[in-house]
JSON list of C-alpha atoms in Angstrom, two decimals:
[
{"chain": "A", "resi": 1, "resn": "MET", "atom": "CA", "xyz": [-9.06, 4.28, -11.03]},
{"chain": "A", "resi": 2, "resn": "ILE", "atom": "CA", "xyz": [-11.74, 6.54, -9.53]},
{"chain": "A", "resi": 3, "resn": "ALA", "atom": "CA", "xyz": [-13.38, 6.73, -12.95]},
{"chain": "A", "resi": 4, "resn": "ASP", "atom": "CA", "xyz": [-13.20, 2.94, -13.27]},
{"chain": "A", "resi": 5, "resn": "LEU", "atom": "CA", "xyz": [-14.85, 2.47, -9.89]},
{"chain": "A", "resi": 6, "resn": "ALA", "atom": "CA", "xyz": [-17.55, 4.96, -10.86]},
{"chain": "A", "resi": 7, "resn": "ALA", "atom": "CA", "xyz": [-18.24, 3.00, -14.05]},
{"chain": "A", "resi": 8, "resn": "VAL", "atom": "CA", "xyz": [-18.46, -0.28, -12.13]},
{"chain": "A", "resi": 9, "resn": "GLU", "atom": "CA", "xyz": [-20.68, 1.36, -9.52]},
{"chain": "A", "resi": 10, "resn": "ALA", "atom": "CA", "xyz": [-23.10, 2.53, -12.20]},
{"chain": "A", "resi": 11, "resn": "ILE", "atom": "CA", "xyz": [-23.48, -1.10, -13.33]},
{"chain": "A", "resi": 12, "resn": "ASP", "atom": "CA", "xyz": [-23.10, -2.96, -10.03]},
{"chain": "A", "resi": 13, "resn": "PRO", "atom": "CA", "xyz": [-22.86, -0.78, -6.88]},
{"chain": "A", "resi": 14, "resn": "GLU", "atom": "CA", "xyz": [-22.19, -3.77, -4.63]},
{"chain": "A", "resi": 15, "resn": "ALA", "atom": "CA", "xyz": [-19.30, -5.00, -6.80]},
{"chain": "A", "resi": 16, "resn": "ALA", "atom": "CA", "xyz": [-17.82, -1.48, -6.87]},
{"chain": "A", "resi": 17, "resn": "TYR", "atom": "CA", "xyz": [-18.00, -1.27, -3.09]},
{"chain": "A", "resi": 18, "resn": "HIS", "atom": "CA", "xyz": [-16.27, -4.63, -2.61]},
{"chain": "A", "resi": 19, "resn": "ARG", "atom": "CA", "xyz": [-13.59, -3.58, -5.12]},
{"chain": "A", "resi": 20, "resn": "TRP", "atom": "CA", "xyz": [-12.99, -0.34, -3.21]},
{"chain": "A", "resi": 21, "resn": "VAL", "atom": "CA", "xyz": [-12.70, -2.21, 0.11]},
{"chain": "A", "resi": 22, "resn": "GLU", "atom": "CA", "xyz": [-10.26, -4.69, -1.45]},
{"chain": "A", "resi": 23, "resn": "ARG", "atom": "CA", "xyz": [-8.14, -1.87, -2.83]},
{"chain": "A", "resi": 24, "resn": "PHE", "atom": "CA", "xyz": [-8.20, 0.06, 0.44]},
{"chain": "A", "resi": 25, "resn": "LEU", "atom": "CA", "xyz": [-7.16, -2.93, 2.54]},
{"chain": "A", "resi": 26, "resn": "TRP", "atom": "CA", "xyz": [-4.41, -3.95, 0.10]},
{"chain": "A", "resi": 27, "resn": "HIS", "atom": "CA", "xyz": [-2.78, -0.54, 0.42]},
{"chain": "A", "resi": 28, "resn": "VAL", "atom": "CA", "xyz": [-2.98, -0.24, 4.21]},
{"chain": "A", "resi": 29, "resn": "ASP", "atom": "CA", "xyz": [-1.65, -3.79, 4.54]},
{"chain": "A", "resi": 30, "resn": "GLN", "atom": "CA", "xyz": [1.57, -2.67, 2.82]},
{"chain": "A", "resi": 31, "resn": "LEU", "atom": "CA", "xyz": [2.27, 0.03, 5.43]},
{"chain": "A", "resi": 32, "resn": "PRO", "atom": "CA", "xyz": [4.39, -2.00, 7.91]},
{"chain": "A", "resi": 33, "resn": "SER", "atom": "CA", "xyz": [6.74, -3.46, 5.29]},
{"chain": "A", "resi": 34, "resn": "VAL", "atom": "CA", "xyz": [7.05, -0.14, 3.43]},
{"chain": "A", "resi": 35, "resn": "VAL", "atom": "CA", "xyz": [7.78, 1.77, 6.63]},
{"chain": "A", "resi": 36, "resn": "GLU", "atom": "CA", "xyz": [10.24, -0.86, 7.85]},
{"chain": "A", "resi": 37, "resn": "THR", "atom": "CA", "xyz": [12.21, -0.97, 4.60]},
{"chain": "A", "resi": 38, "resn": "THR", "atom": "CA", "xyz": [12.26, 2.73, 3.76]},
{"chain": "A", "resi": 39, "resn": "GLY", "atom": "CA", "xyz": [12.70, 3.63, 7.42]},
{"chain": "A", "resi": 40, "resn": "THR", "atom": "CA", "xyz": [15.81, 1.46, 7.64]},
{"chain": "A", "resi": 41, "resn": "ILE", "atom": "CA", "xyz": [17.19, 3.26, 4.58]},
{"chain": "A", "resi": 42, "resn": "ALA", "atom": "CA", "xyz": [16.46, 6.65, 6.14]},
{"chain": "A", "resi": 43, "resn": "VAL", "atom": "CA", "xyz": [18.23, 5.70, 9.37]},
{"chain": "A", "resi": 44, "resn": "ALA", "atom": "CA", "xyz": [21.19, 4.24, 7.47]},
{"chain": "A", "resi": 45, "resn": "ALA", "atom": "CA", "xyz": [21.46, 7.37, 5.35]},
{"chain": "A", "resi": 46, "resn": "ARG", "atom": "CA", "xyz": [21.48, 9.64, 8.41]},
{"chain": "A", "resi": 47, "resn": "GLY", "atom": "CA", "xyz": [24.08, 7.44, 10.10]},
{"chain": "A", "resi": 48, "resn": "VAL", "atom": "CA", "xyz": [26.52, 7.64, 7.19]},
{"chain": "A", "resi": 49, "resn": "HIS", "atom": "CA", "xyz": [25.70, 11.15, 6.03]},
{"chain": "A", "resi": 50, "resn": "ALA", "atom": "CA", "xyz": [29.29, 12.02, 5.24]},
{"chain": "A", "resi": 51, "resn": "ALA", "atom": "CA", "xyz": [29.95, 8.93, 3.12]},
{"chain": "A", "resi": 52, "resn": "PRO", "atom": "CA", "xyz": [29.91, 9.25, -0.69]},
{"chain": "A", "resi": 53, "resn": "LEU", "atom": "CA", "xyz": [27.84, 6.05, -1.04]},
{"chain": "A", "resi": 54, "resn": "ARG", "atom": "CA", "xyz": [24.84, 4.78, 0.83]},
{"chain": "A", "resi": 55, "resn": "GLU", "atom": "CA", "xyz": [23.73, 1.25, 1.61]},
{"chain": "A", "resi": 56, "resn": "ARG", "atom": "CA", "xyz": [20.63, -0.31, 0.12]},
{"chain": "A", "resi": 57, "resn": "VAL", "atom": "CA", "xyz": [18.12, -2.31, 2.14]},
{"chain": "A", "resi": 58, "resn": "SER", "atom": "CA", "xyz": [17.12, -5.63, 0.62]},
{"chain": "A", "resi": 59, "resn": "GLY", "atom": "CA", "xyz": [13.51, -6.74, 0.19]},
{"chain": "A", "resi": 60, "resn": "GLY", "atom": "CA", "xyz": [13.78, -8.67, 3.44]},
{"chain": "A", "resi": 61, "resn": "GLY", "atom": "CA", "xyz": [14.51, -5.48, 5.37]},
{"chain": "A", "resi": 62, "resn": "TYR", "atom": "CA", "xyz": [18.23, -6.05, 5.92]},
{"chain": "A", "resi": 63, "resn": "ILE", "atom": "CA", "xyz": [21.08, -3.73, 4.98]},
{"chain": "A", "resi": 64, "resn": "ASP", "atom": "CA", "xyz": [23.40, -5.11, 2.32]},
{"chain": "A", "resi": 65, "resn": "ASN", "atom": "CA", "xyz": [26.39, -3.58, 0.56]},
{"chain": "A", "resi": 66, "resn": "ILE", "atom": "CA", "xyz": [24.83, -2.51, -2.74]},
{"chain": "A", "resi": 67, "resn": "PRO", "atom": "CA", "xyz": [25.74, 1.17, -3.27]},
{"chain": "A", "resi": 68, "resn": "LEU", "atom": "CA", "xyz": [22.86, 3.62, -3.20]},
{"chain": "A", "resi": 69, "resn": "VAL", "atom": "CA", "xyz": [22.83, 7.37, -3.69]},
{"chain": "A", "resi": 70, "resn": "ASP", "atom": "CA", "xyz": [21.05, 8.83, -0.69]},
{"chain": "A", "resi": 71, "resn": "GLY", "atom": "CA", "xyz": [17.71, 10.35, -1.54]},
{"chain": "A", "resi": 72, "resn": "PRO", "atom": "CA", "xyz": [14.63, 8.82, -3.20]},
{"chain": "A", "resi": 73, "resn": "GLU", "atom": "CA", "xyz": [14.07, 5.80, -0.97]},
{"chain": "A", "resi": 74, "resn": "ALA", "atom": "CA", "xyz": [14.48, 7.70, 2.29]},
{"chain": "A", "resi": 75, "resn": "ARG", "atom": "CA", "xyz": [12.29, 10.54, 1.01]},
{"chain": "A", "resi": 76, "resn": "SER", "atom": "CA", "xyz": [9.61, 8.04, -0.01]},
{"chain": "A", "resi": 77, "resn": "GLY", "atom": "CA", "xyz": [9.48, 6.66, 3.52]},
{"chain": "A", "resi": 78, "resn": "ARG", "atom": "CA", "xyz": [9.15, 10.10, 5.07]},
{"chain": "A", "resi": 79, "resn": "ALA", "atom": "CA", "xyz": [6.47, 11.09, 2.54]},
{"chain": "A", "resi": 80, "resn": "VAL", "atom": "CA", "xyz": [4.40, 7.97, 3.30]},
{"chain": "A", "resi": 81, "resn": "TRP", "atom": "CA", "xyz": [4.70, 8.64, 7.03]},
{"chain": "A", "resi": 82, "resn": "SER", "atom": "CA", "xyz": [3.64, 12.28, 6.70]},
{"chain": "A", "resi": 83, "resn": "ALA", "atom": "CA", "xyz": [0.68, 11.42, 4.46]},
{"chain": "A", "resi": 84, "resn": "LEU", "atom": "CA", "xyz": [-0.37, 8.60, 6.79]},
{"chain": "A", "resi": 85, "resn": "ARG", "atom": "CA", "xyz": [-0.31, 10.87, 9.81]},
{"chain": "A", "resi": 86, "resn": "GLY", "atom": "CA", "xyz": [-2.37, 13.51, 8.02]},
{"chain": "A", "resi": 87, "resn": "TYR", "atom": "CA", "xyz": [-4.90, 10.94, 6.85]},
{"chain": "A", "resi": 88, "resn": "LEU", "atom": "CA", "xyz": [-5.30, 9.47, 10.33]},
{"chain": "A", "resi": 89, "resn": "VAL", "atom": "CA", "xyz": [-5.91, 12.91, 11.83]},
{"chain": "A", "resi": 90, "resn": "VAL", "atom": "CA", "xyz": [-8.61, 13.83, 9.30]},
{"chain": "A", "resi": 91, "resn": "ALA", "atom": "CA", "xyz": [-10.24, 10.38, 9.27]},
{"chain": "A", "resi": 92, "resn": "SER", "atom": "CA", "xyz": [-10.38, 10.32, 13.07]},
{"chain": "A", "resi": 93, "resn": "SER", "atom": "CA", "xyz": [-12.01, 13.75, 13.08]},
{"chain": "A", "resi": 94, "resn": "ARG", "atom": "CA", "xyz": [-14.62, 12.74, 10.51]},
{"chain": "A", "resi": 95, "resn": "LEU", "atom": "CA", "xyz": [-15.51, 9.42, 12.15]},
{"chain": "A", "resi": 96, "resn": "GLY", "atom": "CA", "xyz": [-15.32, 10.61, 15.73]},
{"chain": "A", "resi": 97, "resn": "VAL", "atom": "CA", "xyz": [-13.14, 7.61, 16.58]},
{"chain": "A", "resi": 98, "resn": "GLU", "atom": "CA", "xyz": [-9.72, 8.03, 18.15]},
{"chain": "A", "resi": 99, "resn": "ALA", "atom": "CA", "xyz": [-6.92, 6.97, 15.79]},
{"chain": "A", "resi": 100, "resn": "PRO", "atom": "CA", "xyz": [-3.31, 6.08, 16.65]},
{"chain": "A", "resi": 101, "resn": "GLN", "atom": "CA", "xyz": [-1.44, 9.34, 17.18]},
{"chain": "A", "resi": 102, "resn": "ILE", "atom": "CA", "xyz": [1.74, 8.48, 15.34]},
{"chain": "A", "resi": 103, "resn": "PRO", "atom": "CA", "xyz": [4.81, 10.71, 15.80]},
{"chain": "A", "resi": 104, "resn": "ALA", "atom": "CA", "xyz": [5.14, 13.77, 13.57]},
{"chain": "A", "resi": 105, "resn": "GLY", "atom": "CA", "xyz": [8.25, 12.40, 11.87]},
{"chain": "A", "resi": 106, "resn": "LEU", "atom": "CA", "xyz": [9.43, 8.94, 10.88]},
{"chain": "A", "resi": 107, "resn": "PRO", "atom": "CA", "xyz": [11.04, 7.54, 14.08]},
{"chain": "A", "resi": 108, "resn": "ASP", "atom": "CA", "xyz": [14.76, 6.73, 14.09]},
{"chain": "A", "resi": 109, "resn": "ASP", "atom": "CA", "xyz": [13.86, 3.44, 15.78]},
{"chain": "A", "resi": 110, "resn": "VAL", "atom": "CA", "xyz": [12.74, 1.31, 12.84]},
{"chain": "A", "resi": 111, "resn": "GLU", "atom": "CA", "xyz": [11.01, -1.28, 15.02]},
{"chain": "A", "resi": 112, "resn": "LEU", "atom": "CA", "xyz": [9.03, 1.49, 16.71]},
{"chain": "A", "resi": 113, "resn": "ALA", "atom": "CA", "xyz": [8.04, 2.89, 13.32]},
{"chain": "A", "resi": 114, "resn": "ARG", "atom": "CA", "xyz": [6.93, -0.56, 12.24]},
{"chain": "A", "resi": 115, "resn": "GLN", "atom": "CA", "xyz": [4.81, -0.97, 15.39]},
{"chain": "A", "resi": 116, "resn": "TRP", "atom": "CA", "xyz": [3.11, 2.36, 14.73]},
{"chain": "A", "resi": 117, "resn": "ALA", "atom": "CA", "xyz": [2.49, 1.29, 11.11]},
{"chain": "A", "resi": 118, "resn": "TYR", "atom": "CA", "xyz": [0.82, -1.91, 12.33]},
{"chain": "A", "resi": 119, "resn": "ALA", "atom": "CA", "xyz": [-1.34, 0.14, 14.71]},
{"chain": "A", "resi": 120, "resn": "ALA", "atom": "CA", "xyz": [-2.40, 2.40, 11.83]},
{"chain": "A", "resi": 121, "resn": "ASN", "atom": "CA", "xyz": [-3.04, -0.63, 9.62]},
{"chain": "A", "resi": 122, "resn": "GLU", "atom": "CA", "xyz": [-5.28, -2.25, 12.23]},
{"chain": "A", "resi": 123, "resn": "TRP", "atom": "CA", "xyz": [-7.22, 0.95, 12.89]},
{"chain": "A", "resi": 124, "resn": "LEU", "atom": "CA", "xyz": [-7.82, 1.67, 9.21]},
{"chain": "A", "resi": 125, "resn": "ALA", "atom": "CA", "xyz": [-8.89, -1.93, 8.56]},
{"chain": "A", "resi": 126, "resn": "ALA", "atom": "CA", "xyz": [-11.36, -1.71, 11.45]},
{"chain": "A", "resi": 127, "resn": "VAL", "atom": "CA", "xyz": [-13.03, 1.49, 10.17]},
{"chain": "A", "resi": 128, "resn": "VAL", "atom": "CA", "xyz": [-12.86, 0.79, 6.43]},
{"chain": "A", "resi": 129, "resn": "HIS", "atom": "CA", "xyz": [-16.63, 0.38, 6.13]},
{"chain": "A", "resi": 130, "resn": "GLU", "atom": "CA", "xyz": [-17.24, 3.81, 7.68]},
{"chain": "A", "resi": 131, "resn": "ILE", "atom": "CA", "xyz": [-14.57, 5.72, 5.76]},
{"chain": "A", "resi": 132, "resn": "ARG", "atom": "CA", "xyz": [-16.26, 5.68, 2.36]},
{"chain": "A", "resi": 133, "resn": "ASP", "atom": "CA", "xyz": [-19.17, 7.63, 3.83]},
{"chain": "A", "resi": 134, "resn": "TRP", "atom": "CA", "xyz": [-16.86, 10.67, 3.83]},
{"chain": "A", "resi": 135, "resn": "PRO", "atom": "CA", "xyz": [-16.12, 11.64, 0.19]},
{"chain": "A", "resi": 136, "resn": "ASP", "atom": "CA", "xyz": [-13.76, 14.43, 1.30]},
{"chain": "A", "resi": 137, "resn": "LEU", "atom": "CA", "xyz": [-11.31, 11.74, 2.43]},
{"chain": "A", "resi": 138, "resn": "ALA", "atom": "CA", "xyz": [-10.97, 10.44, -1.13]},
{"chain": "A", "resi": 139, "resn": "GLU", "atom": "CA", "xyz": [-8.30, 12.95, -2.17]},
{"chain": "A", "resi": 140, "resn": "LEU", "atom": "CA", "xyz": [-6.16, 12.24, 0.89]},
{"chain": "A", "resi": 141, "resn": "GLU", "atom": "CA", "xyz": [-6.67, 8.53, 0.35]},
{"chain": "A", "resi": 142, "resn": "GLU", "atom": "CA", "xyz": [-5.49, 8.73, -3.27]},
{"chain": "A", "resi": 143, "resn": "ALA", "atom": "CA", "xyz": [-2.40, 10.72, -2.28]},
{"chain": "A", "resi": 144, "resn": "LEU", "atom": "CA", "xyz": [-1.46, 8.27, 0.50]},
{"chain": "A", "resi": 145, "resn": "PHE", "atom": "CA", "xyz": [-1.99, 5.18, -1.64]},
{"chain": "A", "resi": 146, "resn": "ARG", "atom": "CA", "xyz": [0.00, 6.66, -4.52]},
{"chain": "A", "resi": 147, "resn": "LEU", "atom": "CA", "xyz": [2.92, 7.27, -2.16]},
{"chain": "A", "resi": 148, "resn": "ILE", "atom": "CA", "xyz": [2.67, 3.69, -0.85]},
{"chain": "A", "resi": 149, "resn": "ARG", "atom": "CA", "xyz": [2.84, 2.30, -4.39]},
{"chain": "A", "resi": 150, "resn": "ARG", "atom": "CA", "xyz": [5.75, 4.58, -5.25]},
{"chain": "A", "resi": 151, "resn": "ALA", "atom": "CA", "xyz": [7.67, 3.57, -2.13]},
{"chain": "A", "resi": 152, "resn": "ARG", "atom": "CA", "xyz": [7.09, -0.12, -2.89]},
{"chain": "A", "resi": 153, "resn": "GLY", "atom": "CA", "xyz": [8.34, 0.44, -6.42]},
{"chain": "A", "resi": 154, "resn": "ARG", "atom": "CA", "xyz": [11.57, 1.97, -5.16]},
{"chain": "A", "resi": 155, "resn": "VAL", "atom": "CA", "xyz": [12.51, -0.66, -2.57]},
{"chain": "A", "resi": 156, "resn": "ASP", "atom": "CA", "xyz": [10.46, -3.72, -3.63]},
{"chain": "A", "resi": 157, "resn": "PRO", "atom": "CA", "xyz": [9.44, -4.96, -0.15]},
{"chain": "A", "resi": 158, "resn": "HIS", "atom": "CA", "xyz": [7.40, -8.12, 0.17]},
{"chain": "A", "resi": 159, "resn": "THR", "atom": "CA", "xyz": [3.69, -7.75, -0.51]},
{"chain": "A", "resi": 160, "resn": "ALA", "atom": "CA", "xyz": [1.38, -8.26, 2.45]},
{"chain": "A", "resi": 161, "resn": "ARG", "atom": "CA", "xyz": [-1.53, -10.54, 1.57]},
{"chain": "A", "resi": 162, "resn": "ARG", "atom": "CA", "xyz": [-4.77, -10.26, 3.51]},
{"chain": "A", "resi": 163, "resn": "ALA", "atom": "CA", "xyz": [-6.83, -12.38, 1.11]},
{"chain": "A", "resi": 164, "resn": "ARG", "atom": "CA", "xyz": [-6.01, -15.94, 0.14]},
{"chain": "A", "resi": 165, "resn": "PRO", "atom": "CA", "xyz": [-4.82, -16.59, -3.44]},
{"chain": "A", "resi": 166, "resn": "GLU", "atom": "CA", "xyz": [-7.62, -17.21, -5.91]},
{"chain": "A", "resi": 167, "resn": "LEU", "atom": "CA", "xyz": [-8.02, -20.37, -8.00]},
{"chain": "A", "resi": 168, "resn": "CYS", "atom": "CA", "xyz": [-6.43, -20.16, -11.46]},
{"chain": "A", "resi": 169, "resn": "ARG", "atom": "CA", "xyz": [-8.84, -21.15, -14.20]},
{"chain": "A", "resi": 170, "resn": "THR", "atom": "CA", "xyz": [-5.93, -22.29, -16.39]},
{"chain": "A", "resi": 171, "resn": "CYS", "atom": "CA", "xyz": [-3.73, -24.51, -14.21]},
{"chain": "A", "resi": 172, "resn": "GLY", "atom": "CA", "xyz": [-6.15, -25.11, -11.36]},
{"chain": "A", "resi": 173, "resn": "GLU", "atom": "CA", "xyz": [-3.72, -23.98, -8.66]},
{"chain": "A", "resi": 174, "resn": "ALA", "atom": "CA", "xyz": [-4.73, -21.57, -5.87]},
{"chain": "A", "resi": 175, "resn": "ALA", "atom": "CA", "xyz": [-2.05, -19.11, -6.90]},
{"chain": "A", "resi": 176, "resn": "VAL", "atom": "CA", "xyz": [-3.74, -16.05, -8.44]},
{"chain": "A", "resi": 177, "resn": "LEU", "atom": "CA", "xyz": [-2.61, -12.97, -6.52]},
{"chain": "A", "resi": 178, "resn": "VAL", "atom": "CA", "xyz": [-3.89, -9.42, -6.70]},
{"chain": "A", "resi": 179, "resn": "ASP", "atom": "CA", "xyz": [-1.69, -6.34, -6.79]},
{"chain": "A", "resi": 180, "resn": "TRP", "atom": "CA", "xyz": [-2.38, -2.67, -7.32]},
{"chain": "A", "resi": 181, "resn": "ILE", "atom": "CA", "xyz": [0.16, -0.89, -9.51]},
{"chain": "A", "resi": 182, "resn": "ASP", "atom": "CA", "xyz": [0.56, 2.57, -11.00]},
{"chain": "A", "resi": 183, "resn": "GLY", "atom": "CA", "xyz": [-0.90, 2.83, -14.49]},
{"chain": "A", "resi": 184, "resn": "PRO", "atom": "CA", "xyz": [0.36, 5.16, -17.26]},
{"chain": "A", "resi": 185, "resn": "ASP", "atom": "CA", "xyz": [-1.63, 8.08, -15.83]},
{"chain": "A", "resi": 186, "resn": "GLY", "atom": "CA", "xyz": [-0.46, 7.45, -12.26]},
{"chain": "A", "resi": 187, "resn": "ALA", "atom": "CA", "xyz": [-3.80, 6.00, -11.14]},
{"chain": "A", "resi": 188, "resn": "ALA", "atom": "CA", "xyz": [-3.99, 2.59, -9.50]},
{"chain": "A", "resi": 189, "resn": "GLU", "atom": "CA", "xyz": [-4.67, -0.37, -11.77]},
{"chain": "A", "resi": 190, "resn": "LEU", "atom": "CA", "xyz": [-5.62, -3.89, -10.74]},
{"chain": "A", "resi": 191, "resn": "ALA", "atom": "CA", "xyz": [-3.15, -6.61, -11.73]},
{"chain": "A", "resi": 192, "resn": "LYS", "atom": "CA", "xyz": [-4.00, -10.28, -11.20]},
{"chain": "A", "resi": 193, "resn": "ALA", "atom": "CA", "xyz": [-1.67, -13.10, -12.17]},
{"chain": "A", "resi": 194, "resn": "CYS", "atom": "CA", "xyz": [-1.08, -16.76, -11.39]},
{"chain": "A", "resi": 195, "resn": "LYS", "atom": "CA", "xyz": [2.29, -17.31, -9.75]},
{"chain": "A", "resi": 196, "resn": "VAL", "atom": "CA", "xyz": [2.41, -20.90, -11.07]},
{"chain": "A", "resi": 197, "resn": "CYS", "atom": "CA", "xyz": [1.56, -20.71, -14.79]},
{"chain": "A", "resi": 198, "resn": "GLY", "atom": "CA", "xyz": [1.78, -16.96, -15.39]},
{"chain": "A", "resi": 199, "resn": "GLN", "atom": "CA", "xyz": [-1.84, -16.53, -16.52]},
{"chain": "A", "resi": 200, "resn": "THR", "atom": "CA", "xyz": [-2.96, -12.92, -16.14]},
{"chain": "A", "resi": 201, "resn": "TYR", "atom": "CA", "xyz": [-6.48, -11.61, -15.58]},
{"chain": "A", "resi": 202, "resn": "THR", "atom": "CA", "xyz": [-7.92, -8.24, -16.51]},
{"chain": "A", "resi": 203, "resn": "ASP", "atom": "CA", "xyz": [-10.13, -6.02, -14.39]},
{"chain": "A", "resi": 204, "resn": "THR", "atom": "CA", "xyz": [-13.24, -7.44, -16.01]},
{"chain": "A", "resi": 205, "resn": "GLY", "atom": "CA", "xyz": [-12.26, -11.05, -15.44]},
{"chain": "A", "resi": 206, "resn": "ASN", "atom": "CA", "xyz": [-11.20, -11.72, -19.05]},
{"chain": "A", "resi": 207, "resn": "GLU", "atom": "CA", "xyz": [-8.00, -13.72, -19.39]},
{"chain": "A", "resi": 208, "resn": "ASN", "atom": "CA", "xyz": [-4.82, -12.62, -21.12]},
{"chain": "A", "resi": 209, "resn": "ARG", "atom": "CA", "xyz": [-2.19, -15.24, -21.81]},
{"chain": "A", "resi": 210, "resn": "SER", "atom": "CA", "xyz": [1.24, -14.16, -20.54]},
{"chain": "A", "resi": 211, "resn": "GLU", "atom": "CA", "xyz": [4.12, -14.77, -22.92]}
]
């Protein structure tokens, strides 16, 4: 994705910048739901540590009775939290702006963890236009965003939408949503699709008819 942005920037720097901002905000907007869902799993797993089966948390953030082997989901939540904390510390240092000082570990209180995630989301959204001036943050950014996508893939929480749906050029409905997913090489790829007719759109704006 970095290479793609570089190619776009060589052609249209302003378009590349807007694409980067869109991507950045999409990822940080997912933080509260990812932390809430994976955090609930982590707490549930610690609470029933001796049990042979674990409980899965549904996309709405509630525990149901689907068996789950303790491990990947809870670890994903802790990894996102650790990467987020590290990113906030470095970004705050570079920008000279105080960032939320989130706890060192994912809190046992899921609501508290969610509140901290919202605080981080708001801070990052407020400084997004200053962050790209520090290229050394790019590696930390990529690592954090990759963990967010991986955590979402494991627990499938709802997607937070900052931007309004775009107009579909096929059916005319305002139902084209943007998502960032992991591509074959692990880098983020843009996916745009109409939730009404299924029309998909490529990165360049060309249309691909969904079967």
